[in-house]
mmCIF file of C-alpha atoms in Angstrom:
data_model
loop_
_atom_site.group_PDB
_atom_site.id
_atom_site.type_symbol
_atom_site.label_atom_id
_atom_site.label_comp_id
_atom_site.label_asym_id
_atom_site.label_seq_id
_atom_site.Cartn_x
_atom_site.Cartn_y
_atom_site.Cartn_z
ATOM 1 C CA UNK A 1 7.814 95.399 16.749
ATOM 2 C CA UNK A 2 8.805 97.120 13.320
ATOM 3 C CA UNK A 3 10.796 99.778 15.041
ATOM 4 C CA UNK A 4 12.583 97.345 17.232
ATOM 5 C CA UNK A 5 13.770 95.336 14.361
ATOM 6 C CA UNK A 6 14.829 98.380 12.763
ATOM 7 C CA UNK A 7 16.534 99.689 15.831
ATOM 8 C CA UNK A 8 18.364 96.490 16.146
ATOM 9 C CA UNK A 9 19.585 96.217 12.356
ATOM 10 C CA UNK A 10 20.652 100.214 12.592
ATOM 11 C CA UNK A 11 22.732 99.847 15.887
ATOM 12 C CA UNK A 12 24.411 96.701 14.852
ATOM 13 C CA UNK A 13 25.432 98.017 11.244
ATOM 14 C CA UNK A 14 26.592 101.307 12.854
ATOM 15 C CA UNK A 15 29.299 99.123 14.273
ATOM 16 C CA UNK A 16 30.742 98.736 10.772
ATOM 17 C CA UNK A 17 33.376 100.888 9.141
ATOM 18 C CA UNK A 18 35.211 101.008 12.206
ATOM 19 C CA UNK A 19 37.473 98.010 11.742
ATOM 20 C CA UNK A 20 37.918 97.251 8.081
ATOM 21 C CA UNK A 21 39.246 93.747 8.842
ATOM 22 C CA UNK A 22 36.158 92.999 10.935
ATOM 23 C CA UNK A 23 33.892 94.107 7.882
ATOM 24 C CA UNK A 24 35.845 92.191 5.470
ATOM 25 C CA UNK A 25 35.306 89.169 7.680
ATOM 26 C CA UNK A 26 31.570 89.723 7.700
ATOM 27 C CA UNK A 27 31.570 90.172 4.053
ATOM 28 C CA UNK A 28 33.229 86.845 3.240
ATOM 29 C CA UNK A 29 30.872 84.775 6.083
ATOM 30 C CA UNK A 30 28.000 86.709 4.687
ATOM 31 C CA UNK A 31 28.583 85.742 0.824
ATOM 32 C CA UNK A 32 26.467 83.157 -0.897
ATOM 33 C CA UNK A 33 29.523 80.837 -0.830
ATOM 34 C CA UNK A 34 31.146 80.161 2.163
ATOM 35 C CA UNK A 35 28.436 79.200 4.654
ATOM 36 C CA UNK A 36 26.342 77.232 2.370
ATOM 37 C CA UNK A 37 29.380 75.110 1.283
ATOM 38 C CA UNK A 38 29.993 74.500 5.052
ATOM 39 C CA UNK A 39 26.502 73.169 5.533
ATOM 40 C CA UNK A 40 26.828 71.049 2.546
ATOM 41 C CA UNK A 41 30.156 69.577 3.266
ATOM 42 C CA UNK A 42 28.576 68.868 6.816
ATOM 43 C CA UNK A 43 26.085 66.572 5.213
ATOM 44 C CA UNK A 44 28.696 65.115 2.845
ATOM 45 C CA UNK A 45 31.496 64.158 5.544
ATOM 46 C CA UNK A 46 28.699 62.772 7.904
ATOM 47 C CA UNK A 47 27.227 60.524 5.188
ATOM 48 C CA UNK A 48 30.851 58.763 5.474
ATOM 49 C CA UNK A 49 31.292 59.175 9.370
ATOM 50 C CA UNK A 50 29.549 56.498 10.673
ATOM 51 C CA UNK A 51 31.689 54.028 12.735
ATOM 52 C CA UNK A 52 29.599 50.887 12.050
ATOM 53 C CA UNK A 53 27.253 49.376 9.542
ATOM 54 C CA UNK A 54 24.041 50.427 11.887
ATOM 55 C CA UNK A 55 25.336 53.855 12.585
ATOM 56 C CA UNK A 56 26.121 54.425 8.980
ATOM 57 C CA UNK A 57 22.610 53.605 7.877
ATOM 58 C CA UNK A 58 21.326 56.078 10.534
ATOM 59 C CA UNK A 59 23.589 58.773 9.601
ATOM 60 C CA UNK A 60 22.605 58.369 5.878
ATOM 61 C CA UNK A 61 19.189 58.322 6.289
ATOM 62 C CA UNK A 62 19.327 61.633 8.574
ATOM 63 C CA UNK A 63 21.364 63.118 5.860
ATOM 64 C CA UNK A 64 19.157 62.308 3.146
ATOM 65 C CA UNK A 65 15.994 63.654 5.150
ATOM 66 C CA UNK A 66 18.435 66.960 5.892
ATOM 67 C CA UNK A 67 19.205 67.366 2.221
ATOM 68 C CA UNK A 68 15.333 67.138 1.490
ATOM 69 C CA UNK A 69 14.535 69.352 4.255
ATOM 70 C CA UNK A 70 17.376 71.998 2.741
ATOM 71 C CA UNK A 71 15.263 71.979 -0.346
ATOM 72 C CA UNK A 72 11.815 72.117 1.081
ATOM 73 C CA UNK A 73 12.504 75.097 3.329
ATOM 74 C CA UNK A 74 13.362 76.826 0.231
ATOM 75 C CA UNK A 75 9.909 76.276 -0.970
ATOM 76 C CA UNK A 76 8.443 77.266 2.420
ATOM 77 C CA UNK A 77 10.413 80.506 2.171
ATOM 78 C CA UNK A 78 9.224 81.414 -1.432
ATOM 79 C CA UNK A 79 5.580 80.649 -0.150
ATOM 80 C CA UNK A 80 6.330 83.346 2.395
ATOM 81 C CA UNK A 81 7.832 85.539 0.019
ATOM 82 C CA UNK A 82 4.858 85.402 -2.483
ATOM 83 C CA UNK A 83 2.610 86.058 0.620
ATOM 84 C CA UNK A 84 4.401 88.739 2.004
ATOM 85 C CA UNK A 85 6.754 91.224 0.140
ATOM 86 C CA UNK A 86 8.752 92.752 3.418
ATOM 87 C CA UNK A 87 10.988 95.136 2.060
ATOM 88 C CA UNK A 88 14.800 94.765 2.897
ATOM 89 C CA UNK A 89 16.172 96.960 5.483
ATOM 90 C CA UNK A 90 18.317 98.945 2.896
ATOM 91 C CA UNK A 91 15.356 100.063 1.039
ATOM 92 C CA UNK A 92 13.271 101.120 4.283
ATOM 93 C CA UNK A 93 16.253 102.822 6.011
ATOM 94 C CA UNK A 94 18.856 103.173 3.392
ATOM 95 C CA UNK A 95 19.807 106.680 4.536
ATOM 96 C CA UNK A 96 20.845 104.991 8.254
ATOM 97 C CA UNK A 97 22.753 102.028 6.728
ATOM 98 C CA UNK A 98 25.944 101.322 5.249
ATOM 99 C CA UNK A 99 25.379 98.081 2.999
ATOM 100 C CA UNK A 100 28.100 95.646 3.158
ATOM 101 C CA UNK A 101 26.414 93.315 0.600
ATOM 102 C CA UNK A 102 24.964 93.404 -2.795
ATOM 103 C CA UNK A 103 21.376 94.670 -2.592
ATOM 104 C CA UNK A 104 19.256 91.455 -2.919
ATOM 105 C CA UNK A 105 15.948 91.929 -4.683
ATOM 106 C CA UNK A 106 13.914 89.111 -3.065
ATOM 107 C CA UNK A 107 11.797 90.027 0.054
ATOM 108 C CA UNK A 108 13.185 89.837 3.524
ATOM 109 C CA UNK A 109 11.268 87.597 5.654
ATOM 110 C CA UNK A 110 11.826 85.030 6.385
ATOM 111 C CA UNK A 111 15.664 84.590 5.848
ATOM 112 C CA UNK A 112 16.217 81.924 3.317
ATOM 113 C CA UNK A 113 20.045 81.331 4.241
ATOM 114 C CA UNK A 114 19.141 80.938 7.671
ATOM 115 C CA UNK A 115 16.104 78.374 6.915
ATOM 116 C CA UNK A 116 18.579 76.245 5.196
ATOM 117 C CA UNK A 117 21.359 76.487 7.878
ATOM 118 C CA UNK A 118 19.063 75.837 10.632
ATOM 119 C CA UNK A 119 17.408 72.734 8.877
ATOM 120 C CA UNK A 120 20.846 71.274 8.154
ATOM 121 C CA UNK A 121 21.906 72.035 11.589
ATOM 122 C CA UNK A 122 18.800 70.196 12.795
ATOM 123 C CA UNK A 123 19.814 67.221 11.017
ATOM 124 C CA UNK A 124 23.480 67.002 12.270
ATOM 125 C CA UNK A 125 21.922 67.712 15.760
ATOM 126 C CA UNK A 126 19.757 64.737 15.644
ATOM 127 C CA UNK A 127 22.855 62.389 15.026
ATOM 128 C CA UNK A 128 25.526 64.055 17.004
ATOM 129 C CA UNK A 129 24.606 66.688 19.747
ATOM 130 C CA UNK A 130 27.965 68.129 19.877
ATOM 131 C CA UNK A 131 28.516 68.814 16.105
ATOM 132 C CA UNK A 132 24.961 69.791 15.800
ATOM 133 C CA UNK A 133 25.454 72.704 18.040
ATOM 134 C CA UNK A 134 28.714 73.607 16.106
ATOM 135 C CA UNK A 135 26.131 73.619 12.961
ATOM 136 C CA UNK A 136 23.551 75.879 14.517
ATOM 137 C CA UNK A 137 26.391 78.209 15.905
ATOM 138 C CA UNK A 138 27.405 78.490 12.254
ATOM 139 C CA UNK A 139 23.955 78.999 11.093
ATOM 140 C CA UNK A 140 23.388 81.813 13.739
ATOM 141 C CA UNK A 141 26.715 83.435 13.019
ATOM 142 C CA UNK A 142 25.511 83.332 8.992
ATOM 143 C CA UNK A 143 22.504 84.805 9.950
ATOM 144 C CA UNK A 144 24.063 87.518 12.164
ATOM 145 C CA UNK A 145 26.572 88.425 9.497
ATOM 146 C CA UNK A 146 23.532 89.215 6.872
ATOM 147 C CA UNK A 147 22.041 91.362 9.865
ATOM 148 C CA UNK A 148 25.302 93.252 10.475
ATOM 149 C CA UNK A 149 25.517 93.945 6.603
ATOM 150 C CA UNK A 150 22.125 95.315 6.703
ATOM 151 C CA UNK A 151 20.065 93.052 4.473
ATOM 152 C CA UNK A 152 17.816 91.361 7.019
ATOM 153 C CA UNK A 153 15.832 92.227 9.981
ATOM 154 C CA UNK A 154 16.275 90.162 13.381
ATOM 155 C CA UNK A 155 12.719 89.065 12.956
ATOM 156 C CA UNK A 156 13.688 87.557 9.672
ATOM 157 C CA UNK A 157 16.522 85.534 10.959
ATOM 158 C CA UNK A 158 14.303 84.016 13.741
ATOM 159 C CA UNK A 159 11.989 83.532 11.395
ATOM 160 C CA UNK A 160 14.199 81.609 9.270
ATOM 161 C CA UNK A 161 15.372 79.643 12.144
ATOM 162 C CA UNK A 162 12.094 78.601 12.922
ATOM 163 C CA UNK A 163 11.262 77.395 9.162
ATOM 164 C CA UNK A 164 14.483 75.421 9.190
ATOM 165 C CA UNK A 165 13.715 73.544 12.243
ATOM 166 C CA UNK A 166 10.112 72.931 11.655
ATOM 167 C CA UNK A 167 10.862 71.853 7.871
ATOM 168 C CA UNK A 168 13.171 69.336 9.453
ATOM 169 C CA UNK A 169 10.727 68.017 11.650
ATOM 170 C CA UNK A 170 8.245 67.976 8.915
ATOM 171 C CA UNK A 171 10.655 66.181 6.636
ATOM 172 C CA UNK A 172 11.398 63.549 9.153
ATOM 173 C CA UNK A 173 7.591 62.723 9.311
ATOM 174 C CA UNK A 174 7.330 62.685 5.863
ATOM 175 C CA UNK A 175 10.036 60.101 5.524
ATOM 176 C CA UNK A 176 7.940 57.499 6.675
ATOM 177 C CA UNK A 177 5.410 57.976 3.832
ATOM 178 C CA UNK A 178 8.171 57.473 1.158
ATOM 179 C CA UNK A 179 9.563 54.155 2.275
ATOM 180 C CA UNK A 180 10.894 51.865 1.423
ATOM 181 C CA UNK A 181 12.188 54.152 -1.331
ATOM 182 C CA UNK A 182 14.737 55.864 0.754
ATOM 183 C CA UNK A 183 16.130 52.791 2.287
ATOM 184 C CA UNK A 184 16.360 51.224 -1.111
ATOM 185 C CA UNK A 185 18.004 54.092 -2.378
ATOM 186 C CA UNK A 186 20.796 53.915 0.329
ATOM 187 C CA UNK A 187 20.918 50.153 -0.209
ATOM 188 C CA UNK A 188 21.634 50.955 -3.871
ATOM 189 C CA UNK A 189 24.485 53.344 -3.166
ATOM 190 C CA UNK A 190 25.858 50.754 -0.719
ATOM 191 C CA UNK A 191 25.794 48.439 -3.784
ATOM 192 C CA UNK A 192 28.263 51.029 -5.496
ATOM 193 C CA UNK A 193 30.244 51.050 -2.442
ATOM 194 C CA UNK A 194 29.554 54.541 -1.553
ATOM 195 C CA UNK A 195 27.431 53.987 1.408
ATOM 196 C CA UNK B 1 33.680 96.200 -18.959
ATOM 197 C CA UNK B 2 31.698 92.737 -19.233
ATOM 198 C CA UNK B 3 28.892 92.230 -16.960
ATOM 199 C CA UNK B 4 26.908 89.923 -19.360
ATOM 200 C CA UNK B 5 25.089 87.373 -16.360
ATOM 201 C CA UNK B 6 25.837 84.366 -18.751
ATOM 202 C CA UNK B 7 29.491 85.164 -18.611
ATOM 203 C CA UNK B 8 29.595 85.863 -15.218
ATOM 204 C CA UNK B 9 27.768 82.539 -14.460
ATOM 205 C CA UNK B 10 30.118 80.334 -16.687
ATOM 206 C CA UNK B 11 33.072 81.994 -14.673
ATOM 207 C CA UNK B 12 31.615 81.582 -11.249
ATOM 208 C CA UNK B 13 30.234 78.078 -12.129
ATOM 209 C CA UNK B 14 33.863 76.889 -12.890
ATOM 210 C CA UNK B 15 35.588 78.419 -9.988
ATOM 211 C CA UNK B 16 32.835 76.926 -7.669
ATOM 212 C CA UNK B 17 33.089 73.763 -9.230
ATOM 213 C CA UNK B 18 36.833 73.637 -8.141
ATOM 214 C CA UNK B 19 35.924 74.806 -4.764
ATOM 215 C CA UNK B 20 33.485 72.286 -4.016
ATOM 216 C CA UNK B 21 35.706 69.754 -5.340
ATOM 217 C CA UNK B 22 38.555 70.551 -3.342
ATOM 218 C CA UNK B 23 36.671 70.881 -0.162
ATOM 219 C CA UNK B 24 34.806 67.733 -0.502
ATOM 220 C CA UNK B 25 37.797 65.817 -1.304
ATOM 221 C CA UNK B 26 39.202 67.265 1.886
ATOM 222 C CA UNK B 27 36.332 66.468 4.047
ATOM 223 C CA UNK B 28 35.959 63.024 2.472
ATOM 224 C CA UNK B 29 39.572 62.335 3.651
ATOM 225 C CA UNK B 30 38.974 63.476 7.113
ATOM 226 C CA UNK B 31 35.916 61.525 7.792
ATOM 227 C CA UNK B 32 37.270 58.116 5.978
ATOM 228 C CA UNK B 33 40.562 58.386 8.092
ATOM 229 C CA UNK B 34 38.645 58.673 11.247
ATOM 230 C CA UNK B 35 36.442 55.770 10.852
ATOM 231 C CA UNK B 36 39.264 53.650 8.823
ATOM 232 C CA UNK B 37 37.934 53.414 5.220
ATOM 233 C CA UNK B 38 41.326 52.610 4.050
ATOM 234 C CA UNK B 39 39.903 51.942 0.536
ATOM 235 C CA UNK B 40 39.312 55.863 -0.111
ATOM 236 C CA UNK B 41 42.275 57.055 1.691
ATOM 237 C CA UNK B 42 44.891 59.082 -0.736
ATOM 238 C CA UNK B 43 47.659 57.828 1.140
ATOM 239 C CA UNK B 44 48.340 54.607 3.396
ATOM 240 C CA UNK B 45 48.367 56.563 6.713
ATOM 241 C CA UNK B 46 45.314 57.759 8.568
ATOM 242 C CA UNK B 47 46.975 60.548 10.336
ATOM 243 C CA UNK B 48 48.456 61.854 6.832
ATOM 244 C CA UNK B 49 45.428 61.229 5.035
ATOM 245 C CA UNK B 50 43.710 63.549 7.679
ATOM 246 C CA UNK B 51 46.065 66.524 7.207
ATOM 247 C CA UNK B 52 45.819 66.187 3.857
ATOM 248 C CA UNK B 53 42.269 66.563 4.017
ATOM 249 C CA UNK B 54 42.484 69.514 6.102
ATOM 250 C CA UNK B 55 44.834 71.123 3.612
ATOM 251 C CA UNK B 56 42.450 70.422 0.761
ATOM 252 C CA UNK B 57 39.712 72.081 2.707
ATOM 253 C CA UNK B 58 41.805 75.125 3.204
ATOM 254 C CA UNK B 59 43.324 75.236 -0.232
ATOM 255 C CA UNK B 60 39.849 74.937 -1.834
ATOM 256 C CA UNK B 61 38.605 78.086 0.192
ATOM 257 C CA UNK B 62 41.525 80.095 -0.482
ATOM 258 C CA UNK B 63 41.558 79.302 -4.149
ATOM 259 C CA UNK B 64 38.113 80.414 -4.402
ATOM 260 C CA UNK B 65 38.230 83.319 -2.544
ATOM 261 C CA UNK B 66 41.764 84.506 -3.434
ATOM 262 C CA UNK B 67 40.863 84.028 -7.328
ATOM 263 C CA UNK B 68 39.557 87.694 -8.090
ATOM 264 C CA UNK B 69 43.221 88.622 -7.343
ATOM 265 C CA UNK B 70 44.713 87.000 -10.567
ATOM 266 C CA UNK B 71 41.786 86.106 -12.425
ATOM 267 C CA UNK B 72 39.617 88.772 -14.477
ATOM 268 C CA UNK B 73 36.075 88.864 -13.552
ATOM 269 C CA UNK B 74 33.039 91.203 -12.422
ATOM 270 C CA UNK B 75 35.668 92.684 -9.507
ATOM 271 C CA UNK B 76 37.858 95.146 -11.329
ATOM 272 C CA UNK B 77 39.488 97.443 -8.668
ATOM 273 C CA UNK B 78 37.392 100.457 -7.654
ATOM 274 C CA UNK B 79 33.942 98.546 -8.682
ATOM 275 C CA UNK B 80 33.351 96.261 -5.969
ATOM 276 C CA UNK B 81 31.325 98.414 -3.945
ATOM 277 C CA UNK B 82 29.186 99.232 -6.811
ATOM 278 C CA UNK B 83 25.532 97.210 -7.519
ATOM 279 C CA UNK B 84 26.895 94.040 -8.867
ATOM 280 C CA UNK B 85 25.385 94.700 -12.488
ATOM 281 C CA UNK B 86 27.430 97.907 -12.903
ATOM 282 C CA UNK B 87 30.978 96.434 -11.671
ATOM 283 C CA UNK B 88 33.983 96.850 -14.268
ATOM 284 C CA UNK B 89 35.470 93.638 -15.798
ATOM 285 C CA UNK B 90 39.027 92.910 -14.366
ATOM 286 C CA UNK B 91 41.379 91.687 -11.438
ATOM 287 C CA UNK B 92 40.186 92.679 -7.790
ATOM 288 C CA UNK B 93 42.656 94.594 -5.561
ATOM 289 C CA UNK B 94 43.533 93.237 -1.828
ATOM 290 C CA UNK B 95 41.323 95.992 -0.493
ATOM 291 C CA UNK B 96 38.228 94.802 -2.314
ATOM 292 C CA UNK B 97 38.826 90.935 -2.233
ATOM 293 C CA UNK B 98 36.444 90.196 0.508
ATOM 294 C CA UNK B 99 33.498 91.666 -1.471
ATOM 295 C CA UNK B 100 34.370 90.563 -4.719
ATOM 296 C CA UNK B 101 32.535 87.176 -4.696
ATOM 297 C CA UNK B 102 29.257 89.172 -3.459
ATOM 298 C CA UNK B 103 27.311 89.082 -7.000
ATOM 299 C CA UNK B 104 23.601 88.895 -7.039
ATOM 300 C CA UNK B 105 22.609 85.648 -8.843
ATOM 301 C CA UNK B 106 20.604 87.722 -11.505
ATOM 302 C CA UNK B 107 23.498 89.530 -12.362
ATOM 303 C CA UNK B 108 25.697 85.998 -12.534
ATOM 304 C CA UNK B 109 26.255 84.762 -9.399
ATOM 305 C CA UNK B 110 25.139 81.148 -8.462
ATOM 306 C CA UNK B 111 21.556 80.555 -7.071
ATOM 307 C CA UNK B 112 21.006 77.803 -4.585
ATOM 308 C CA UNK B 113 19.609 75.306 -7.457
ATOM 309 C CA UNK B 114 23.128 75.921 -9.671
ATOM 310 C CA UNK B 115 25.132 75.872 -6.156
ATOM 311 C CA UNK B 116 23.555 72.386 -5.332
ATOM 312 C CA UNK B 117 24.189 71.063 -8.979
ATOM 313 C CA UNK B 118 27.819 72.147 -8.999
ATOM 314 C CA UNK B 119 28.375 70.736 -5.331
ATOM 315 C CA UNK B 120 26.970 67.434 -6.359
ATOM 316 C CA UNK B 121 29.355 67.326 -9.171
ATOM 317 C CA UNK B 122 32.325 68.334 -7.125
ATOM 318 C CA UNK B 123 31.271 65.655 -4.464
ATOM 319 C CA UNK B 124 31.039 62.807 -6.846
ATOM 320 C CA UNK B 125 34.349 63.923 -8.601
ATOM 321 C CA UNK B 126 36.017 63.713 -5.082
ATOM 322 C CA UNK B 127 34.584 60.363 -4.488
ATOM 323 C CA UNK B 128 35.877 59.045 -7.939
ATOM 324 C CA UNK B 129 39.236 60.353 -7.370
ATOM 325 C CA UNK B 130 39.405 58.842 -3.639
ATOM 326 C CA UNK B 131 38.369 55.437 -4.944
ATOM 327 C CA UNK B 132 40.934 55.477 -8.035
ATOM 328 C CA UNK B 133 43.888 56.727 -5.997
ATOM 329 C CA UNK B 134 42.818 54.745 -2.937
ATOM 330 C CA UNK B 135 42.480 51.742 -4.894
ATOM 331 C CA UNK B 136 46.102 52.063 -6.322
ATOM 332 C CA UNK B 137 47.390 52.866 -2.751
ATOM 333 C CA UNK B 138 45.887 49.670 -1.426
ATOM 334 C CA UNK B 139 47.157 47.385 -4.129
ATOM 335 C CA UNK B 140 50.635 49.039 -3.966
ATOM 336 C CA UNK B 141 50.708 49.031 -0.281
ATOM 337 C CA UNK B 142 49.461 45.259 -0.043
ATOM 338 C CA UNK B 143 51.660 43.969 -2.623
ATOM 339 C CA UNK B 144 54.610 45.568 -0.850
ATOM 340 C CA UNK B 145 53.862 44.533 2.400
ATOM 341 C CA UNK B 146 51.461 41.551 2.655
ATOM 342 C CA UNK B 147 52.357 39.564 -0.477
ATOM 343 C CA UNK B 148 51.745 36.007 -0.039
ATOM 344 C CA UNK B 149 49.805 36.600 3.401
ATOM 345 C CA UNK B 150 46.547 35.448 1.640
ATOM 346 C CA UNK B 151 43.065 37.116 1.538
ATOM 347 C CA UNK B 152 42.901 38.507 5.149
ATOM 348 C CA UNK B 153 39.708 40.778 4.351
ATOM 349 C CA UNK B 154 36.221 40.127 5.774
ATOM 350 C CA UNK B 155 34.311 38.608 2.718
ATOM 351 C CA UNK B 156 30.918 39.577 4.095
ATOM 352 C CA UNK B 157 31.500 43.268 4.579
ATOM 353 C CA UNK B 158 30.293 45.406 1.561
ATOM 354 C CA UNK B 159 29.784 48.860 1.060
ATOM 355 C CA UNK B 160 31.650 51.547 2.867
ATOM 356 C CA UNK B 161 32.509 48.577 5.384
ATOM 357 C CA UNK B 162 34.050 46.657 2.846
ATOM 358 C CA UNK B 163 36.329 49.385 1.882
ATOM 359 C CA UNK B 164 38.152 49.257 5.274
ATOM 360 C CA UNK B 165 40.043 46.481 3.958
ATOM 361 C CA UNK B 166 39.622 46.515 0.261
ATOM 362 C CA UNK B 167 40.166 48.510 -2.539
ATOM 363 C CA UNK B 168 36.873 50.053 -4.385
ATOM 364 C CA UNK B 169 37.413 47.924 -7.508
ATOM 365 C CA UNK B 170 37.902 44.955 -5.274
ATOM 366 C CA UNK B 171 35.050 45.807 -3.128
ATOM 367 C CA UNK B 172 32.507 46.739 -6.083
ATOM 368 C CA UNK B 173 31.415 43.585 -7.474
ATOM 369 C CA UNK B 174 30.586 41.827 -4.008
ATOM 370 C CA UNK B 175 28.822 45.094 -3.195
ATOM 371 C CA UNK B 176 26.796 44.970 -6.112
ATOM 372 C CA UNK B 177 25.951 41.285 -5.767
ATOM 373 C CA UNK B 178 24.742 41.816 -2.289
ATOM 374 C CA UNK B 179 22.497 44.613 -3.431
ATOM 375 C CA UNK B 180 20.867 42.539 -6.064
ATOM 376 C CA UNK B 181 20.399 39.506 -3.952
ATOM 377 C CA UNK B 182 18.966 41.548 -0.865
ATOM 378 C CA UNK B 183 16.840 44.394 -2.672
ATOM 379 C CA UNK B 184 13.947 42.151 -3.147
ATOM 380 C CA UNK B 185 13.888 41.256 0.616
ATOM 381 C CA UNK B 186 14.515 44.896 1.785
ATOM 382 C CA UNK B 187 11.634 46.117 -0.568
ATOM 383 C CA UNK B 188 9.009 43.660 0.339
ATOM 384 C CA UNK B 189 9.965 43.942 4.365
ATOM 385 C CA UNK B 190 9.900 47.678 3.687
ATOM 386 C CA UNK B 191 6.531 47.841 2.237
ATOM 387 C CA UNK B 192 5.144 45.717 5.168
ATOM 388 C CA UNK B 193 6.777 47.757 7.657
ATOM 389 C CA UNK B 194 6.112 51.325 5.988
ATOM 390 C CA UNK B 195 3.124 53.342 6.911
ATOM 391 C CA UNK B 196 0.022 52.154 5.229
ATOM 392 C CA UNK B 197 -0.514 55.624 3.746
ATOM 393 C CA UNK B 198 2.905 55.577 2.353
ATOM 394 C CA UNK B 199 3.470 56.371 -1.232
ATOM 395 C CA UNK B 200 4.445 53.016 -2.723
ATOM 396 C CA UNK B 201 1.534 51.174 -0.692
ATOM 397 C CA UNK B 202 -0.847 53.626 -2.077
ATOM 398 C CA UNK B 203 0.466 53.404 -5.547
ATOM 399 C CA UNK B 204 0.302 49.476 -4.972
ATOM 400 C CA UNK B 205 -3.367 49.728 -3.892
ATOM 401 C CA UNK B 206 -2.230 48.586 -0.352
ATOM 402 C CA UNK B 207 -3.119 51.945 1.347
ATOM 403 C CA UNK B 208 -5.243 51.230 4.479
ATOM 404 C CA UNK B 209 -5.152 47.380 3.711
ATOM 405 C CA UNK B 210 -2.781 46.801 6.751
ATOM 406 C CA UNK B 211 -4.042 45.815 10.276
#
């Protein structure tokens, strides 16, 4: 399993260095800022996108669950990290990889950015299937860009995706234990004319 | 050369806030123009507001990723490929621009918590700007075209629904009055409907008491 993982990342990373424009695009997509901003903007935009009061409340409650899932997935990834300190691909196969990103110092499994992206995408998918699929695609592209850059193994990406989706499911379930606080919070924001 | 993480954090925080503000403003304008929340539009026309929103998003992305070309930071030409701690301080070259922002958070980049904080501030600022400009736009537009027509708004609507026909300032008192009038009922019915093991039912000593 480990050798398949390593072979995939080495093969994919070997494609780098041929087309500078493509490598530069991957550097921007893989950065800590672009795709997380896309996920945050998706949550923010959906908050205002309901076409009638009922739809608006449904969107806003789902966005709150999505934002909570995003935070909880960071905690779950941290729990994995303290349990299993998996070295990054560039640590184990540095002589075969062309690193396109700064060398992260935290463990490789599961991919934190992918977990966050998939948690957000699942939230979007539950209220708008088409938009949700686009968000899943964005999260997958983000993961693949980190794979191409040589900082994650494929299994880290898959693990991150599973964590993101599972944490969203768990957070949706958790919401019922926090009612009526969450509905009350949305009503307060509506009282301020922002929901 | 200056690679003090605190100095880099400050630089990144300012740039990221501007990125979050412009992009949030853009997305907000696209969203509210699609659903007709006129009280938050920056212009009186939906189509123009939508295109302005798209322009804000693209401007935010472009400014954030192009800034290393004209602002000094930990991305001086010739140093971007190095470990983010040992980079030189200065302006980036075009060829290194794509990697200029890739600075580890332990070397001054923004970690997830800081990004969440600055994004929230940027989004709140974007909403505030939309509310202020929208109020001016609604009042100027209404007084220019509808003076003397009387109040044609839906007085029952509040929150974002009320902003479809009123400015933020006009809508706020009614929305808040509705919140104060409704919240008691919402809270009580919410407690009844909530799972018997919900946090509030447990704290109030009602856990397991329902049914």
